Amino acid sequence: MNTAQKVLLTPGPLTTSKSVKEAMLIDMGTRDSEYQNLVQEVRQTLLQLANANEAVYTCVLLQGSGTYGVESVLTSVVKQNEKVLILSNGAYGERMEQICKAAKVPYDIASYSMLYQLPLSEIEAQIARKDITHVAYVHSETTAGVLNDIKSIQELIHRYQKISIVDAMSSFASLPMSLDELDVDYLITSANKCLHGVPGLALIYAKRSHLDQCEGICPSLSLDLYAQYQTMEKGNGSFRFTSPTHVLRALKQAIGELTESGGIAARYERYLMIQKRIREAMLKHGFETLVPYSDQSPVITTYLCKEGFVFSDFYDYFKDNDYLLYSGKLPQYDAFRIGNIGEISDADVDRFIKLLEAYFNEVK
Ligand SMILES: *Cc1c(COP(=O)(O)O)cnc(C)c1O
């Protein structure tokens, strides 16, 4: 096995800094005040990063990957006499449907093209439906790399007074966002995407006034968001079950590095710059992007496989040179993806571009 550190050009988990990995070299006890203070500090910093008023919002941490967070919200806040509308334009919208099916959460789904933003003119009539109480959608659809218009969608949801549930897994910390302004009810993200932490923790922002009413809804014990929230609040940073202590330490370090490097606005600019450099190099070698530029998210780009191109050979070549690319996820397109988030240095991008030249000039 080649165990060299790889540059992960994927949507997460992604390349983390050495100092983030080093933060995990210390073991902590979960019932100790030092650890609980750390948890509270991280929760508070997360609220600040989201521009979320502490009196209005709470940030609940849940063990597991991002999907655990989405499943926790969908199963904990929609009652049996209510109905959540899923607005889907990708695999992660479809996953919300799978969650609702498995847990028998009342839902309906409206599906749209995966190549474009959710069409505002079409979704309004769906959101307006009398039987709908909650609306769930994905902000940055990682499937094709589409960024949905969260501001306009939130405005529609408010117009019809529904509860909003946003999967912001691959968008949170990729671009400036204010929960106070967007007035989102539930927003889910993860430690291992644009926050540049390690996998193992879902982060759930929730409006206290709504979550306070969600006792006893969740049919699952470990995914019960209300119970997790209560324990975390009353226990001053306690988790109900074993907490991923190392993941939390890494997250604290990652957030510190985010702030030191200029915060989310600077990270957004950096992502755009890396994405642009890679895209220009790819276009030079005859690739085409799948998603129109106006709908493109700043985290991952889908490229169509051109005539005679074999992605598995291309993947292996880059893997041998310590870069991991990402396969496509769209059933009807022969395509693959290149992510541009994580701790990617300018030198990593330079070398990627050189390898690309070498692949087409020498290898193929
Ligand atoms: C990564 C991601 C998730 C969560 O996936 P996990 O494999 O559970 O971490 C959910 N939604 C979107 C849009 C994502 O990009």
Coordinates of N, CA and C in Angstrom, one line a residue, residues 222-323:
S222 N -30.6 7.3 19.3 CA -29.3 8.0 19.2 C -29.4 9.2 18.3
L223 N -30.4 9.3 17.4 CA -30.5 10.4 16.5 C -31.5 11.5 16.9
D224 N -32.0 11.3 18.2 CA -33.0 12.3 18.7 C -32.4 13.7 18.9
L225 N -32.6 14.6 18.0 CA -32.0 15.9 18.1 C -32.4 16.7 19.4
Y226 N -33.7 16.6 19.7 CA -34.2 17.2 20.9 C -33.4 16.7 22.2
A227 N -33.3 15.4 22.3 CA -32.6 14.8 23.5 C -31.2 15.2 23.5
Q228 N -30.5 15.2 22.3 CA -29.1 15.6 22.2 C -28.9 17.1 22.7
Y229 N -29.9 17.9 22.2 CA -29.9 19.3 22.5 C -30.0 19.6 24.0
Q230 N -31.0 18.9 24.6 CA -31.3 19.0 26.0 C -30.0 18.6 26.9
T231 N -29.4 17.5 26.5 CA -28.3 17.0 27.3 C -27.1 18.0 27.1
M232 N -26.9 18.5 25.9 CA -25.8 19.4 25.7 C -26.0 20.8 26.4
E233 N -27.3 21.2 26.5 CA -27.6 22.5 27.2 C -27.5 22.3 28.7
K234 N -28.2 21.3 29.2 CA -28.3 21.1 30.6 C -27.0 20.6 31.2
G235 N -26.3 19.8 30.4 CA -25.0 19.2 30.9 C -23.8 20.0 30.5
N236 N -24.0 21.3 30.1 CA -22.9 22.2 29.7 C -21.9 21.6 28.8
G237 N -22.3 21.0 27.7 CA -21.4 20.5 26.7 C -21.3 19.0 26.8
S238 N -22.2 18.3 27.5 CA -22.2 16.8 27.5 C -22.8 16.2 26.3
F239 N -22.3 15.2 25.8 CA -22.9 14.4 24.7 C -23.7 13.3 25.5
R240 N -24.7 12.7 24.8 CA -25.4 11.6 25.5 C -24.6 10.3 25.5
F241 N -23.9 10.0 24.4 CA -23.1 8.8 24.3 C -21.7 9.2 24.0
T242 N -20.8 8.3 23.9 CA -19.4 8.6 23.7 C -19.1 9.7 22.7
S243 N -18.4 10.7 23.0 CA -18.2 11.8 22.2 C -16.9 11.6 21.4
P244 N -16.8 12.0 20.1 CA -15.6 11.9 19.4 C -14.6 13.0 19.8
T245 N -13.9 12.8 20.9 CA -13.0 13.8 21.5 C -11.9 14.3 20.6
H246 N -11.3 13.4 19.9 CA -10.2 13.8 19.0 C -10.7 14.6 17.8
V247 N -11.9 14.3 17.4 CA -12.5 15.0 16.2 C -12.8 16.4 16.7
L248 N -13.3 16.6 17.9 CA -13.6 17.9 18.5 C -12.3 18.7 18.6
R249 N -11.3 18.1 19.1 CA -10.0 18.9 19.2 C -9.5 19.3 17.9
A250 N -9.7 18.4 16.9 CA -9.2 18.8 15.5 C -10.1 19.9 15.0
L251 N -11.4 19.9 15.3 CA -12.3 20.9 14.8 C -12.0 22.3 15.4
K252 N -11.7 22.3 16.7 CA -11.3 23.6 17.3 C -10.1 24.1 16.7
Q253 N -9.1 23.3 16.4 CA -7.8 23.7 15.7 C -8.2 24.3 14.3
A254 N -9.0 23.5 13.6 CA -9.3 23.9 12.2 C -10.1 25.3 12.2
I255 N -10.9 25.5 13.1 CA -11.7 26.8 13.2 C -10.7 27.9 13.5
G256 N -9.8 27.6 14.4 CA -8.7 28.6 14.7 C -7.9 29.0 13.5
E257 N -7.6 28.0 12.7 CA -6.8 28.3 11.5 C -7.6 29.0 10.4
L258 N -8.9 28.7 10.4 CA -9.8 29.4 9.4 C -9.8 30.9 9.8
T259 N -10.0 31.2 11.1 CA -10.0 32.6 11.5 C -8.7 33.3 11.2
E260 N -7.6 32.6 11.6 CA -6.2 33.2 11.3 C -6.0 33.5 9.9
S261 N -6.5 32.6 9.0 CA -6.2 32.8 7.6 C -7.2 33.8 6.9
G262 N -8.0 34.5 7.7 CA -8.8 35.6 7.1 C -10.3 35.3 7.2
G263 N -10.7 34.2 7.7 CA -12.1 33.8 7.9 C -12.7 33.3 6.6
I264 N -14.1 33.2 6.6 CA -14.8 32.5 5.5 C -14.7 33.3 4.2
A265 N -14.7 34.6 4.3 CA -14.6 35.4 3.1 C -13.3 35.2 2.3
A266 N -12.2 35.0 3.1 CA -10.9 34.8 2.4 C -10.9 33.3 1.9
R267 N -11.5 32.4 2.6 CA -11.6 31.0 2.2 C -12.3 30.9 0.9
Y268 N -13.4 31.7 0.8 CA -14.2 31.7 -0.5 C -13.4 32.1 -1.7
E269 N -12.6 33.2 -1.5 CA -11.8 33.7 -2.6 C -10.7 32.7 -2.9
R270 N -10.2 32.0 -1.9 CA -9.1 31.0 -2.2 C -9.7 29.8 -3.0
Y271 N -10.9 29.3 -2.6 CA -11.5 28.2 -3.3 C -11.8 28.6 -4.8
L272 N -12.3 29.8 -5.0 CA -12.6 30.3 -6.3 C -11.3 30.3 -7.2
M273 N -10.2 30.7 -6.5 CA -8.9 30.9 -7.3 C -8.4 29.5 -7.7
I274 N -8.5 28.5 -6.7 CA -8.0 27.2 -7.0 C -8.9 26.5 -8.1
Q275 N -10.2 26.7 -7.9 CA -11.1 26.1 -8.9 C -10.9 26.7 -10.3
K276 N -10.6 28.0 -10.3 CA -10.4 28.6 -11.6 C -9.1 28.1 -12.3
R277 N -8.0 28.0 -11.5 CA -6.8 27.5 -12.1 C -6.9 26.1 -12.6
I278 N -7.6 25.2 -11.8 CA -7.7 23.9 -12.3 C -8.7 23.8 -13.5
R279 N -9.7 24.6 -13.5 CA -10.7 24.6 -14.6 C -10.0 25.1 -15.9
E280 N -9.2 26.1 -15.8 CA -8.5 26.7 -17.0 C -7.6 25.6 -17.6
A281 N -6.9 24.9 -16.7 CA -6.0 23.9 -17.2 C -6.8 22.7 -17.9
M282 N -7.9 22.4 -17.3 CA -8.7 21.3 -17.8 C -9.3 21.7 -19.2
L283 N -9.8 22.9 -19.3 CA -10.4 23.4 -20.5 C -9.3 23.4 -21.6
K284 N -8.1 23.8 -21.2 CA -7.0 23.8 -22.2 C -6.7 22.4 -22.8
H285 N -7.0 21.4 -22.0 CA -6.8 20.0 -22.5 C -8.1 19.5 -23.1
G286 N -9.0 20.3 -23.4 CA -10.2 19.9 -24.2 C -11.3 19.3 -23.3
F287 N -11.3 19.5 -22.0 CA -12.5 19.0 -21.2 C -13.5 20.1 -21.2
E288 N -14.8 19.7 -21.0 CA -15.9 20.7 -20.8 C -16.5 20.4 -19.5
T289 N -17.0 21.5 -18.9 CA -17.7 21.4 -17.6 C -19.1 21.1 -17.9
L290 N -19.8 20.5 -16.9 CA -21.2 20.1 -17.1 C -22.2 21.1 -16.7
V291 N -21.9 21.8 -15.7 CA -22.8 22.8 -15.1 C -22.5 24.2 -15.6
P292 N -23.5 25.0 -16.0 CA -23.3 26.3 -16.5 C -22.6 27.1 -15.4
Y293 N -21.8 28.0 -15.8 CA -21.0 28.8 -14.8 C -21.9 29.5 -13.8
S294 N -23.0 30.0 -14.2 CA -23.9 30.7 -13.3 C -24.5 29.9 -12.2
D295 N -24.5 28.6 -12.4 CA -25.1 27.6 -11.4 C -24.0 26.9 -10.6
Q296 N -22.8 27.1 -10.9 CA -21.6 26.3 -10.4 C -21.4 26.7 -8.9
S297 N -21.2 25.6 -8.1 CA -20.8 25.9 -6.7 C -19.3 26.1 -6.6
P298 N -18.8 26.7 -5.5 CA -17.4 27.0 -5.4 C -16.6 25.8 -4.8
V299 N -17.2 24.6 -4.7 CA -16.5 23.5 -4.1 C -16.0 22.3 -4.9
I300 N -16.8 22.1 -6.0 CA -16.5 20.9 -6.8 C -17.0 21.1 -8.2
T301 N -16.3 20.6 -9.2 CA -16.6 20.8 -10.6 C -16.7 19.5 -11.3
T302 N -17.8 19.3 -12.1 CA -17.9 18.1 -12.9 C -17.4 18.3 -14.3
Y303 N -16.6 17.4 -14.8 CA -16.0 17.5 -16.1 C -16.5 16.3 -16.9
L304 N -16.9 16.5 -18.2 CA -17.3 15.4 -19.0 C -16.1 14.7 -19.6
C305 N -16.2 13.4 -19.7 CA -15.1 12.6 -20.3 C -15.2 12.8 -21.8
K306 N -14.0 13.2 -22.3 CA -14.0 13.4 -23.8 C -13.8 12.1 -24.5
E307 N -13.9 12.2 -25.8 CA -13.7 11.0 -26.7 C -12.4 10.3 -26.4
G308 N -12.5 9.0 -26.2 CA -11.2 8.2 -26.1 C -10.6 8.3 -24.7
F309 N -11.2 9.1 -23.8 CA -10.6 9.3 -22.5 C -11.1 8.2 -21.5
V310 N -10.2 7.7 -20.8 CA -10.6 6.6 -19.8 C -10.3 7.1 -18.4
F311 N -11.4 7.4 -17.6 CA -11.2 8.0 -16.3 C -10.4 7.2 -15.4
S312 N -10.6 5.8 -15.4 CA -9.9 5.0 -14.5 C -8.3 5.1 -14.7
D313 N -7.9 5.2 -15.9 CA -6.4 5.4 -16.2 C -6.0 6.7 -15.6
F314 N -6.8 7.8 -15.9 CA -6.4 9.1 -15.4 C -6.4 9.1 -13.9
Y315 N -7.4 8.5 -13.3 CA -7.4 8.4 -11.8 C -6.2 7.7 -11.3
D316 N -5.8 6.6 -11.9 CA -4.6 5.8 -11.4 C -3.4 6.6 -11.5
Y317 N -3.2 7.3 -12.6 CA -2.1 8.2 -12.9 C -1.9 9.2 -11.8
F318 N -3.0 9.9 -11.5 CA -2.9 10.9 -10.4 C -2.7 10.3 -9.0
K319 N -3.4 9.1 -8.8 CA -3.2 8.5 -7.5 C -1.7 8.1 -7.3
D320 N -1.1 7.6 -8.4 CA 0.4 7.2 -8.3 C 1.2 8.4 -8.0
N321 N 0.7 9.6 -8.3 CA 1.4 10.9 -8.0 C 0.8 11.6 -6.8
D322 N 0.1 10.8 -6.0 CA -0.4 11.3 -4.7 C -1.6 12.4 -4.8
Y323 N -2.4 12.3 -5.8 CA -3.6 13.1 -5.9 C -4.8 12.2 -6.0

